[in-house]
């Protein structure tokens, strides 16, 4: 009860700061206070039909509030978070409340200095990315020091040192959280070389180095002949990356290569193989046409500030996904998770607008989008294991940079058409064929899932109001886990009033389930939007499943509430 009273008082203070910034602008040394606030409250009940478990607390809550103070070159801020208790699908270790993020920063001329918490990224993030993804419950904010300098125009230097957040753990009081040290440099050749300043060719180069120090103890392995083998664990893990970005008129090319030294950890099975990653992205764009081709290869690139961690927390780096991130729920039924121990992928995106006043374009033109992606395993030549059934303590395997494996992890062909019928109506049609290998979620040997998915949605303007309808249809002969069985249908109807009020009804029906109840997962929602403020209320059933954003995934349990 005391925690709830404390939370309530904190919310009142935060709201008063947000609603009356001008008052504080005058009171706090002439500076300015801004902020934002969000609270999600979930009321759940037991539902045996969808296997939604009983929630003892009845009411679950996630909340946060940001306060930012700026005064000239100085800024400072904090974020208060409260998980009392975490809503379903969030890690129970978030349970609690407190100041999870605080910082002070000073920026003058070409120099910036930050103390406390911060988010940062080097290049594409292959060896370092500190970021927050609230929908996944992921936050690896750095706690330490960051320095950014721009000594001359066209050169940016960064240096960071600190430790990563893990829930509410006291990271500075334990050796289980490694110390991260990193530097990054980026140079724009067009800015520092005068003859290139007027050229159409734009070229920038960059490089990074990141090291993680974590105290280690030897590991002991019993070999196949019964003898005891001592495995020495390196305490300093170094990684380096180099990159370039090139633009020429309508063309662009981005490339980055990263290398990680020997890093025996829980994710790779404590092997000594080094890691590497290659990311390539190129494109062409002009009016009415855009083409993008991306490729990546990942080999043993799990990089954490705790070698024994296996979850989504304490990731030092970020490995971008090539597969499309879908907004339609049935298209995301079989999401792909990045395979940090080895994958090789390719993706093609084409966007084309058929000209108006043509047979296919009609009066307003037609938008066509094509996405093709495929992710495979990489070829590995395994060494002789020391102990039976394990490569722990060995190099593990060898793999050439361009060696493609035989296993398909994920494949998709996606086509989307959007055509404006008149000034008030524009329907969209989408089709996707997906091949999903359950090994992506650790289910090696389970049968592949082959799915054909369709979607049709349209919005009809009705003066200042609008009516939106959506229909999705998933066809598959396979069943995967408890949350994806057979064919599905989903229908949504949403009515918006003057851009402020809305009411929506959705029903997701697992009509192809041949083994259990053909459940309707319905949801009724209504809400109000005003400027940057939003209040909404919904009730319904949520199926169990997997949520993936950017190749990072987490399971979500079934719920009714």
Coordinates of C-alpha atoms in Angstrom, one line a residue:
X1 CA 0.0 0.0 0.0
X2 CA 2.8 2.4 0.8
X3 CA 4.3 1.7 -2.6
X4 CA 1.0 2.6 -4.3
X5 CA 0.8 5.8 -2.3
X6 CA 4.3 6.7 -3.2
X7 CA 3.6 6.0 -6.9
X8 CA 0.4 8.1 -6.8
X9 CA 2.3 11.1 -5.3
X10 CA 5.0 10.7 -7.9
X11 CA 2.5 10.7 -10.7
X12 CA 0.9 13.9 -9.4
X13 CA 4.3 15.6 -9.3
X14 CA 5.1 14.4 -12.8
X15 CA 1.8 15.6 -14.2
X16 CA 2.1 19.0 -12.6
X17 CA 5.6 19.4 -14.2
X18 CA 4.3 18.4 -17.6
X19 CA 1.1 20.5 -17.5
X20 CA 2.8 23.7 -16.1
X21 CA 6.2 24.0 -17.8
X22 CA 6.1 27.8 -18.0
X23 CA 5.9 28.1 -14.2
X24 CA 9.0 26.0 -13.8
X25 CA 10.7 27.9 -16.6
X26 CA 10.6 31.0 -14.5
X27 CA 11.4 29.3 -11.2
X28 CA 14.4 27.2 -12.0
X29 CA 17.3 29.6 -12.9
X30 CA 15.6 30.6 -16.1
X31 CA 15.7 27.1 -17.6
X32 CA 12.9 25.0 -19.1
X33 CA 11.3 21.8 -17.8
X34 CA 9.5 19.4 -20.2
X35 CA 8.4 15.8 -19.8
X36 CA 6.1 13.0 -20.7
X37 CA 4.2 10.3 -18.9
X38 CA 2.6 6.9 -19.6
X39 CA 0.8 4.4 -17.5
X40 CA -0.5 1.0 -18.7
X41 CA -2.9 -0.8 -16.4
X42 CA -4.0 -4.4 -17.0
X43 CA -6.8 -6.2 -15.3
X44 CA -6.7 -9.9 -16.0
X45 CA -8.8 -13.0 -15.1
X46 CA -8.3 -16.7 -15.5
X47 CA -9.6 -18.3 -18.8
X48 CA -9.2 -22.0 -19.3
X49 CA -10.3 -21.8 -22.9
X50 CA -7.2 -19.9 -24.0
X51 CA -5.1 -21.2 -21.1
X52 CA -4.8 -17.8 -19.5
X53 CA -3.5 -18.4 -16.0
X54 CA -4.9 -16.8 -12.8
X55 CA -3.2 -13.5 -11.9
X56 CA -3.1 -13.1 -8.1
X57 CA -2.7 -9.4 -8.1
X58 CA -5.7 -8.9 -10.4
X59 CA -4.4 -5.5 -11.4
X60 CA -1.0 -5.1 -13.1
X61 CA 0.8 -1.9 -13.9
X62 CA 3.7 -0.5 -16.0
X63 CA 4.3 3.3 -15.7
X64 CA 7.1 5.7 -16.5
X65 CA 7.6 9.5 -16.4
X66 CA 10.4 11.5 -18.0
X67 CA 11.5 15.0 -16.8
X68 CA 14.0 17.0 -18.8
X69 CA 15.6 20.3 -17.7
X70 CA 17.5 22.4 -20.2
X71 CA 19.2 25.7 -19.6
X72 CA 21.5 26.9 -22.4
X73 CA 24.3 24.4 -22.9
X74 CA 23.3 22.4 -19.8
X75 CA 20.7 19.7 -19.7
X76 CA 19.7 17.1 -17.1
X77 CA 16.9 14.6 -16.8
X78 CA 15.5 11.5 -15.1
X79 CA 13.0 8.8 -15.7
X80 CA 10.9 7.3 -12.9
X81 CA 9.6 3.7 -13.6
X82 CA 7.1 1.6 -11.7
X83 CA 6.2 -2.0 -12.4
X84 CA 3.6 -2.8 -9.7
X85 CA 3.5 -5.5 -10.8
X86 CA 4.7 -5.9 -14.4
X87 CA 2.0 -6.5 -17.0
X88 CA 1.8 -10.0 -18.5
X89 CA 4.7 -10.7 -20.9
X90 CA 7.2 -8.5 -19.2
X91 CA 10.0 -10.1 -17.2
X92 CA 9.0 -10.4 -13.5
X93 CA 12.4 -9.1 -12.5
X94 CA 11.2 -5.6 -13.5
X95 CA 9.0 -5.7 -10.4
X96 CA 9.6 -2.6 -8.3
X97 CA 9.8 1.2 -8.7
X98 CA 12.4 3.9 -8.7
X99 CA 14.6 6.2 -10.8
X100 CA 15.9 3.9 -13.6
X101 CA 17.5 6.6 -15.7
X102 CA 19.2 9.9 -14.8
X103 CA 21.8 12.0 -16.5
X104 CA 23.5 15.4 -16.7
X105 CA 25.0 16.7 -19.9
X106 CA 26.9 19.8 -21.0
X107 CA 27.3 20.8 -24.7
X108 CA 29.5 23.6 -25.8
X109 CA 30.7 24.4 -29.3
X110 CA 32.1 21.1 -30.6
X111 CA 32.2 19.3 -27.3
X112 CA 29.6 17.3 -25.4
X113 CA 30.0 15.6 -22.0
X114 CA 27.5 13.3 -20.4
X115 CA 27.5 11.8 -16.9
X116 CA 25.1 9.1 -15.8
X117 CA 22.8 7.1 -18.1
X118 CA 22.8 7.5 -21.9
X119 CA 22.0 5.6 -25.1
X120 CA 24.5 5.5 -27.9
X121 CA 25.3 3.5 -31.1
X122 CA 28.5 3.0 -33.1
X123 CA 27.8 2.6 -36.9
X124 CA 25.1 0.0 -37.5
X125 CA 25.5 -1.3 -33.9
X126 CA 27.4 -4.5 -34.8
X127 CA 29.7 -4.1 -31.8
X128 CA 28.0 -1.5 -29.7
X129 CA 24.4 -0.2 -29.3
X130 CA 22.8 1.0 -26.1
X131 CA 19.1 1.5 -26.6
X132 CA 15.6 1.0 -25.2
X133 CA 12.7 -1.0 -26.8
X134 CA 9.8 -0.6 -24.4
X135 CA 7.5 -2.9 -26.1
X136 CA 9.9 -5.8 -25.6
X137 CA 10.8 -4.8 -22.0
X138 CA 14.4 -4.3 -23.2
X139 CA 16.6 -1.5 -21.8
X140 CA 20.4 -1.8 -21.8
X141 CA 21.1 1.9 -20.9
X142 CA 24.7 2.6 -20.2
X143 CA 25.6 4.1 -16.8
X144 CA 28.9 5.9 -16.9
X145 CA 30.6 8.6 -19.0
X146 CA 30.2 9.6 -22.7
X147 CA 32.3 12.2 -24.5
X148 CA 31.5 13.4 -28.1
X149 CA 34.0 15.8 -29.8
X150 CA 33.9 17.4 -33.3
X151 CA 37.4 19.0 -33.5
X152 CA 36.9 20.1 -37.1
X153 CA 33.9 20.0 -39.4
X154 CA 33.5 16.5 -40.8
X155 CA 35.1 14.6 -38.0
X156 CA 33.1 13.1 -35.1
X157 CA 34.8 11.3 -32.2
X158 CA 33.0 9.4 -29.4
X159 CA 34.2 7.7 -26.3
X160 CA 32.1 5.7 -23.7
X161 CA 32.8 3.9 -20.5
X162 CA 30.4 2.3 -18.0
X163 CA 28.1 -0.6 -17.3
X164 CA 24.7 -1.7 -18.6
X165 CA 21.4 -1.6 -16.8
X166 CA 19.8 -5.0 -15.9
X167 CA 16.4 -4.5 -14.3
X168 CA 17.0 -3.1 -10.8
X169 CA 20.3 -4.8 -10.2
X170 CA 23.1 -2.9 -8.4
X171 CA 25.5 -3.2 -11.3
X172 CA 28.4 -1.4 -9.6
X173 CA 28.4 -3.7 -6.6
X174 CA 29.0 -7.0 -8.5
X175 CA 31.6 -8.5 -10.7
X176 CA 28.8 -10.1 -12.8
X177 CA 28.4 -7.0 -14.8
X178 CA 31.3 -6.2 -17.2
X179 CA 32.9 -2.8 -17.7
X180 CA 32.4 -1.6 -21.3
X181 CA 34.9 0.8 -22.9
X182 CA 34.5 2.0 -26.5
X183 CA 35.7 4.6 -29.0
X184 CA 34.3 5.5 -32.4
X185 CA 35.4 7.8 -35.1
X186 CA 33.6 9.0 -38.3
X187 CA 35.1 11.1 -41.0
X188 CA 33.2 12.8 -43.9
X189 CA 35.8 13.1 -46.7
X190 CA 33.6 15.7 -48.5
X191 CA 33.9 18.0 -45.5
X192 CA 37.6 17.8 -44.9
X193 CA 38.9 17.6 -48.5
X194 CA 38.0 20.8 -50.3
X195 CA 38.0 19.4 -53.9
X196 CA 35.3 16.9 -52.8
X197 CA 33.0 19.5 -51.3
X198 CA 31.3 20.2 -54.6
X199 CA 31.3 16.6 -55.9
X200 CA 28.2 14.5 -56.3
X201 CA 30.0 11.6 -54.7
X202 CA 29.6 11.7 -50.9
X203 CA 31.8 9.4 -48.9
X204 CA 32.3 8.9 -45.2
X205 CA 34.5 6.4 -43.3
X206 CA 34.2 5.1 -39.7
X207 CA 35.8 2.8 -37.3
X208 CA 35.1 1.5 -33.7
X209 CA 36.7 -0.5 -31.0
X210 CA 34.9 -1.9 -27.9
X211 CA 36.3 -3.9 -25.0
X212 CA 34.4 -5.6 -22.2
X213 CA 36.2 -6.5 -19.0
X214 CA 34.6 -9.0 -16.6
X215 CA 36.4 -10.9 -13.9
X216 CA 36.6 -14.6 -14.6
X217 CA 37.3 -17.9 -12.9
X218 CA 38.6 -21.1 -14.6
X219 CA 36.1 -23.7 -15.7
X220 CA 36.8 -27.4 -15.3
X221 CA 35.8 -29.9 -18.0
X222 CA 35.9 -33.7 -17.8
X223 CA 37.4 -35.0 -21.0
X224 CA 36.4 -38.2 -22.8
X225 CA 39.3 -40.1 -21.2
X226 CA 38.2 -39.0 -17.7
X227 CA 40.9 -36.5 -17.1
X228 CA 40.2 -33.0 -15.8
X229 CA 40.8 -30.1 -18.2
X230 CA 41.1 -26.5 -17.0
X231 CA 39.5 -23.9 -19.3
X232 CA 40.9 -20.4 -18.9
X233 CA 38.4 -17.7 -19.6
X234 CA 39.6 -14.4 -21.1
X235 CA 38.7 -11.4 -19.0
X236 CA 39.1 -8.7 -21.7
X237 CA 37.0 -9.3 -24.8
X238 CA 37.9 -6.9 -27.6
X239 CA 35.9 -6.2 -30.8
X240 CA 36.5 -3.8 -33.7
X241 CA 34.5 -2.6 -36.7
X242 CA 35.1 -0.6 -39.8
X243 CA 32.5 0.9 -42.1
X244 CA 31.8 3.3 -45.0
X245 CA 28.8 5.1 -46.4
X246 CA 28.7 6.2 -50.1
X247 CA 26.1 8.3 -51.9
X248 CA 26.3 9.2 -55.6
X249 CA 23.3 11.0 -57.1
X250 CA 20.5 8.4 -56.9
X251 CA 22.7 5.6 -55.6
X252 CA 23.8 4.7 -52.0
X253 CA 25.9 2.0 -50.5
X254 CA 26.5 1.2 -46.8
X255 CA 28.8 -1.5 -45.5
X256 CA 30.3 -2.5 -42.1
X257 CA 32.5 -5.4 -41.0
X258 CA 33.0 -6.4 -37.4
X259 CA 35.3 -8.8 -35.7
X260 CA 35.1 -10.1 -32.1
X261 CA 38.0 -11.9 -30.3
X262 CA 37.7 -15.1 -28.4
X263 CA 34.7 -14.9 -26.1
X264 CA 33.6 -18.2 -24.5
X265 CA 30.1 -17.6 -23.2
X266 CA 26.8 -19.3 -22.4
X267 CA 25.2 -18.5 -25.8
X268 CA 27.9 -20.1 -27.9
X269 CA 28.5 -23.0 -25.6
X270 CA 31.8 -21.7 -24.2
X271 CA 33.9 -22.2 -27.3
X272 CA 36.9 -20.1 -28.3
X273 CA 36.0 -19.4 -31.9
X274 CA 36.2 -15.7 -32.8
X275 CA 33.1 -13.9 -34.1
X276 CA 32.5 -11.7 -37.1
X277 CA 29.7 -9.9 -38.9
X278 CA 29.2 -8.3 -42.3
X279 CA 26.4 -6.0 -43.2
X280 CA 25.8 -4.5 -46.7
X281 CA 23.0 -2.3 -47.9
X282 CA 22.6 -0.6 -51.2
X283 CA 19.9 1.2 -53.0
X284 CA 18.6 3.3 -55.9
X285 CA 15.8 5.9 -55.7
X286 CA 14.1 8.3 -58.1
X287 CA 10.6 9.7 -58.4
X288 CA 8.2 6.8 -58.4
X289 CA 10.9 4.0 -57.9
X290 CA 12.9 2.8 -55.0
X291 CA 15.1 -0.3 -54.9
X292 CA 17.0 -1.6 -51.8
X293 CA 19.2 -4.7 -51.5
X294 CA 20.6 -5.8 -48.2
X295 CA 22.8 -8.7 -47.1
X296 CA 24.3 -9.8 -43.8
X297 CA 26.4 -12.6 -42.4
X298 CA 26.7 -13.3 -38.7
X299 CA 29.0 -15.8 -37.1
X300 CA 29.3 -16.2 -33.3
X301 CA 28.4 -12.6 -32.5
X302 CA 26.7 -12.9 -29.1
X303 CA 28.4 -10.0 -27.2
X304 CA 27.3 -9.5 -23.7
X305 CA 28.7 -7.7 -20.6
X306 CA 28.0 -11.0 -18.6
X307 CA 29.4 -14.1 -20.3
X308 CA 26.8 -16.3 -18.4
X309 CA 23.8 -14.3 -19.5
X310 CA 21.5 -16.0 -22.1
X311 CA 18.4 -13.7 -22.2
X312 CA 17.8 -10.4 -24.0
X313 CA 19.5 -8.3 -21.4
X314 CA 23.1 -7.1 -21.3
X315 CA 23.6 -7.2 -25.1
X316 CA 26.5 -4.9 -25.9
X317 CA 25.8 -5.1 -29.7
X318 CA 22.8 -5.2 -32.0
X319 CA 22.4 -7.4 -35.0
X320 CA 19.9 -5.9 -37.4
X321 CA 17.2 -8.1 -38.9
X322 CA 16.7 -8.2 -42.7
X323 CA 13.3 -9.7 -42.6
X324 CA 10.3 -7.4 -42.9
X325 CA 8.8 -6.1 -39.6
X326 CA 5.0 -6.5 -40.1
X327 CA 2.2 -4.3 -38.8
X328 CA -0.5 -6.9 -39.6
X329 CA -0.8 -9.4 -36.7
X330 CA -1.3 -12.6 -38.8
X331 CA 1.6 -11.7 -41.0
X332 CA 3.7 -11.6 -37.7
X333 CA 2.4 -15.0 -36.5
X334 CA 5.7 -16.6 -37.4
X335 CA 8.3 -13.9 -36.7
X336 CA 12.0 -14.4 -37.2
X337 CA 14.6 -14.1 -34.4
X338 CA 18.2 -13.2 -35.3
X339 CA 20.5 -16.3 -34.9
X340 CA 23.5 -14.8 -33.2
X341 CA 25.5 -18.1 -33.5
X342 CA 25.3 -18.1 -37.3
X343 CA 23.1 -16.9 -40.1
X344 CA 23.4 -15.5 -43.6
X345 CA 20.6 -13.5 -45.2
X346 CA 19.5 -11.4 -48.2
X347 CA 16.6 -9.0 -48.7
X348 CA 15.2 -7.1 -51.7
X349 CA 12.7 -4.3 -51.5
X350 CA 11.2 -2.7 -54.5
X351 CA 8.7 0.2 -54.3
X352 CA 7.1 1.5 -57.6
X353 CA 4.3 3.9 -58.3
X354 CA 2.4 3.2 -61.5
X355 CA 1.8 6.5 -63.1
X356 CA -1.7 8.0 -62.9
X357 CA -3.9 8.2 -66.0
X358 CA -2.7 4.8 -67.2
X359 CA -4.6 1.5 -67.4
X360 CA -3.1 0.1 -64.2
X361 CA -2.5 3.5 -62.5
X362 CA -6.0 4.9 -62.9
X363 CA -6.8 8.4 -61.9
X364 CA -4.5 8.6 -58.9
X365 CA -1.8 6.0 -59.6
X366 CA -1.1 2.6 -57.9
X367 CA 1.6 1.9 -55.3
X368 CA 3.3 -1.5 -55.6
X369 CA 5.7 -2.9 -53.0
X370 CA 7.7 -6.1 -53.3
X371 CA 9.7 -7.6 -50.5
X372 CA 11.7 -10.9 -50.8
X373 CA 13.9 -12.1 -47.9
X374 CA 15.7 -15.3 -47.0
X375 CA 17.9 -16.3 -44.1
X376 CA 20.0 -19.5 -44.1
X377 CA 22.4 -21.2 -41.8
X378 CA 26.2 -20.9 -42.3
X379 CA 28.5 -23.8 -43.1
X380 CA 30.6 -25.0 -40.1
X381 CA 33.5 -27.5 -39.9
X382 CA 33.4 -28.8 -36.4
X383 CA 36.5 -29.8 -34.5
X384 CA 36.9 -32.9 -32.3
X385 CA 35.2 -32.3 -29.0
X386 CA 37.0 -32.7 -25.7
X387 CA 34.1 -34.1 -23.8
X388 CA 31.2 -36.3 -25.1
X389 CA 28.4 -34.3 -26.8
X390 CA 30.0 -30.9 -26.1
X391 CA 32.5 -28.6 -27.8
X392 CA 33.0 -26.6 -24.7
X393 CA 36.7 -25.6 -24.2
X394 CA 37.5 -26.1 -27.9
X395 CA 37.6 -23.8 -30.9
X396 CA 34.2 -25.2 -31.7
X397 CA 34.2 -24.9 -35.5
X398 CA 35.7 -23.1 -38.4
X399 CA 33.7 -21.2 -41.1
X400 CA 34.6 -19.3 -44.1
X401 CA 33.2 -15.8 -44.5
X402 CA 31.1 -16.6 -47.6
X403 CA 30.2 -20.2 -46.7
X404 CA 26.4 -20.7 -46.9
X405 CA 24.7 -23.4 -44.9
X406 CA 22.1 -25.8 -46.2
X407 CA 19.3 -25.0 -43.6
X408 CA 16.7 -22.4 -44.4
X409 CA 15.7 -20.5 -41.3
X410 CA 13.1 -18.1 -42.8
X411 CA 11.9 -17.1 -46.2
X412 CA 9.2 -14.7 -47.4
X413 CA 7.8 -13.3 -50.6
X414 CA 5.6 -10.3 -49.9
X415 CA 3.6 -8.2 -52.3
X416 CA 1.5 -5.1 -51.4
X417 CA -0.8 -3.0 -53.6
X418 CA -2.3 0.3 -52.7
X419 CA -4.7 2.1 -55.0
X420 CA -6.6 5.3 -54.3
X421 CA -10.2 4.9 -55.7
X422 CA -11.2 8.4 -55.0
X423 CA -10.2 11.3 -52.7
X424 CA -12.0 9.6 -49.8
X425 CA -11.2 5.9 -50.3
X426 CA -7.9 4.0 -50.6
X427 CA -7.8 0.2 -50.2
X428 CA -4.6 -1.8 -49.7
X429 CA -4.1 -5.4 -50.5
X430 CA -1.2 -7.5 -49.3
X431 CA -0.1 -11.1 -49.8
X432 CA 2.8 -13.1 -48.2
X433 CA 4.2 -16.6 -48.6
X434 CA 6.3 -17.6 -45.6
X435 CA 8.6 -20.5 -44.9
X436 CA 9.4 -20.7 -41.1
X437 CA 11.9 -23.1 -39.5
X438 CA 11.1 -23.6 -35.8
X439 CA 14.8 -23.9 -35.1
X440 CA 14.7 -20.1 -34.9
X441 CA 13.1 -20.5 -31.5
X442 CA 15.2 -23.5 -30.4
X443 CA 12.9 -26.2 -31.7
X444 CA 15.3 -28.1 -33.9
X445 CA 13.7 -31.0 -35.7
X446 CA 10.1 -29.7 -35.7
X447 CA 8.4 -29.6 -39.1
X448 CA 8.6 -26.4 -41.2
X449 CA 5.6 -24.1 -41.4
X450 CA 4.4 -23.0 -44.8
X451 CA 1.9 -20.2 -44.7
X452 CA 0.0 -18.1 -47.2
X453 CA -1.4 -14.9 -45.7
X454 CA -3.7 -12.3 -47.2
X455 CA -4.8 -8.8 -46.0
X456 CA -7.2 -6.2 -47.3
X457 CA -7.8 -2.9 -45.5
X458 CA -9.5 0.3 -46.5
X459 CA -10.2 3.7 -44.9
X460 CA -13.3 5.6 -46.0
X461 CA -13.4 9.3 -45.1
X462 CA -16.8 10.5 -43.9
X463 CA -16.4 14.3 -43.7
X464 CA -14.3 14.9 -40.6
X465 CA -14.7 11.3 -39.5
X466 CA -13.4 8.0 -41.0
X467 CA -14.3 4.3 -41.0
X468 CA -11.5 1.7 -41.4
X469 CA -12.0 -2.0 -42.1
X470 CA -9.4 -4.7 -42.2
X471 CA -9.6 -8.4 -43.1
X472 CA -6.7 -10.9 -42.7
X473 CA -6.6 -14.6 -43.6
X474 CA -3.8 -17.1 -42.8
X475 CA -3.7 -20.5 -44.4
X476 CA -1.3 -23.3 -43.3
X477 CA -1.5 -27.0 -42.9
X478 CA 1.0 -27.0 -40.0
X479 CA 0.7 -26.4 -36.3
X480 CA 3.5 -24.8 -34.4
X481 CA 3.5 -24.8 -30.6
X482 CA 0.4 -23.9 -28.6
X483 CA 0.0 -20.5 -30.1
X484 CA -0.1 -21.1 -33.9
X485 CA -2.4 -23.9 -34.9
X486 CA -3.8 -24.1 -38.4
X487 CA -5.8 -21.5 -40.3
X488 CA -6.8 -18.1 -38.9
X489 CA -9.2 -15.2 -39.8
X490 CA -9.1 -11.7 -38.4
X491 CA -11.5 -8.8 -38.9
X492 CA -11.2 -5.3 -37.6
X493 CA -13.6 -2.3 -37.8
X494 CA -12.5 1.1 -36.5
X495 CA -14.4 4.4 -36.4
X496 CA -12.7 7.7 -35.9
X497 CA -14.5 10.9 -34.8
X498 CA -12.9 14.2 -35.9
X499 CA -9.4 12.7 -35.2
X500 CA -10.1 12.7 -31.5
X501 CA -12.4 9.8 -30.5
X502 CA -12.1 6.3 -31.8
X503 CA -13.8 2.9 -31.2
X504 CA -12.5 -0.4 -32.7
X505 CA -13.6 -4.0 -32.7
X506 CA -11.3 -6.9 -33.6
X507 CA -11.9 -10.6 -33.8
X508 CA -9.1 -13.1 -34.4
X509 CA -10.5 -16.6 -35.0
X510 CA -8.4 -19.8 -35.0
X511 CA -11.0 -21.6 -37.1
X512 CA -8.4 -24.1 -38.5
X513 CA -7.6 -25.6 -35.1
X514 CA -8.4 -29.3 -35.4
X515 CA -7.3 -30.4 -31.9
X516 CA -8.9 -27.9 -29.5
X517 CA -11.6 -25.2 -29.3
X518 CA -11.8 -22.9 -32.3
X519 CA -11.3 -19.8 -30.2
X520 CA -12.4 -16.3 -31.0
X521 CA -9.8 -13.8 -29.7
X522 CA -11.9 -10.6 -29.7
X523 CA -11.0 -7.1 -28.5
X524 CA -13.1 -4.0 -28.1
X525 CA -11.2 -0.7 -27.7
X526 CA -12.1 3.0 -27.4
X527 CA -10.0 6.0 -26.8
X528 CA -9.5 9.8 -27.0
X529 CA -6.6 11.7 -28.6
X530 CA -5.8 15.3 -27.9
X531 CA -2.6 16.8 -29.2
X532 CA 0.2 14.6 -27.7
X533 CA -2.2 13.1 -25.1
X534 CA -3.9 9.8 -25.4
X535 CA -6.3 7.8 -23.2
X536 CA -7.6 4.4 -24.2
X537 CA -9.5 1.4 -22.8
X538 CA -9.8 -2.0 -24.2
X539 CA -11.2 -5.4 -23.2
X540 CA -10.7 -8.8 -24.8
X541 CA -8.6 -12.0 -25.2
X542 CA -4.9 -12.1 -26.2
X543 CA -3.5 -15.2 -27.7
X544 CA -0.1 -16.5 -26.5
X545 CA 2.6 -15.9 -29.0
X546 CA 5.9 -14.3 -29.8
X547 CA 6.6 -10.6 -30.3
X548 CA 9.6 -9.6 -32.3
X549 CA 11.0 -6.2 -33.1
X550 CA 14.2 -5.8 -35.1
X551 CA 15.0 -9.5 -34.8
X552 CA 14.8 -9.5 -31.0
X553 CA 11.9 -11.5 -29.6
X554 CA 10.0 -12.3 -26.3
X555 CA 7.1 -14.6 -25.6
X556 CA 3.7 -13.2 -24.5
X557 CA 1.3 -15.4 -22.5
X558 CA -2.4 -15.7 -23.1
X559 CA -4.6 -13.2 -21.3
X560 CA -8.2 -12.2 -20.8
X561 CA -8.9 -8.7 -19.4

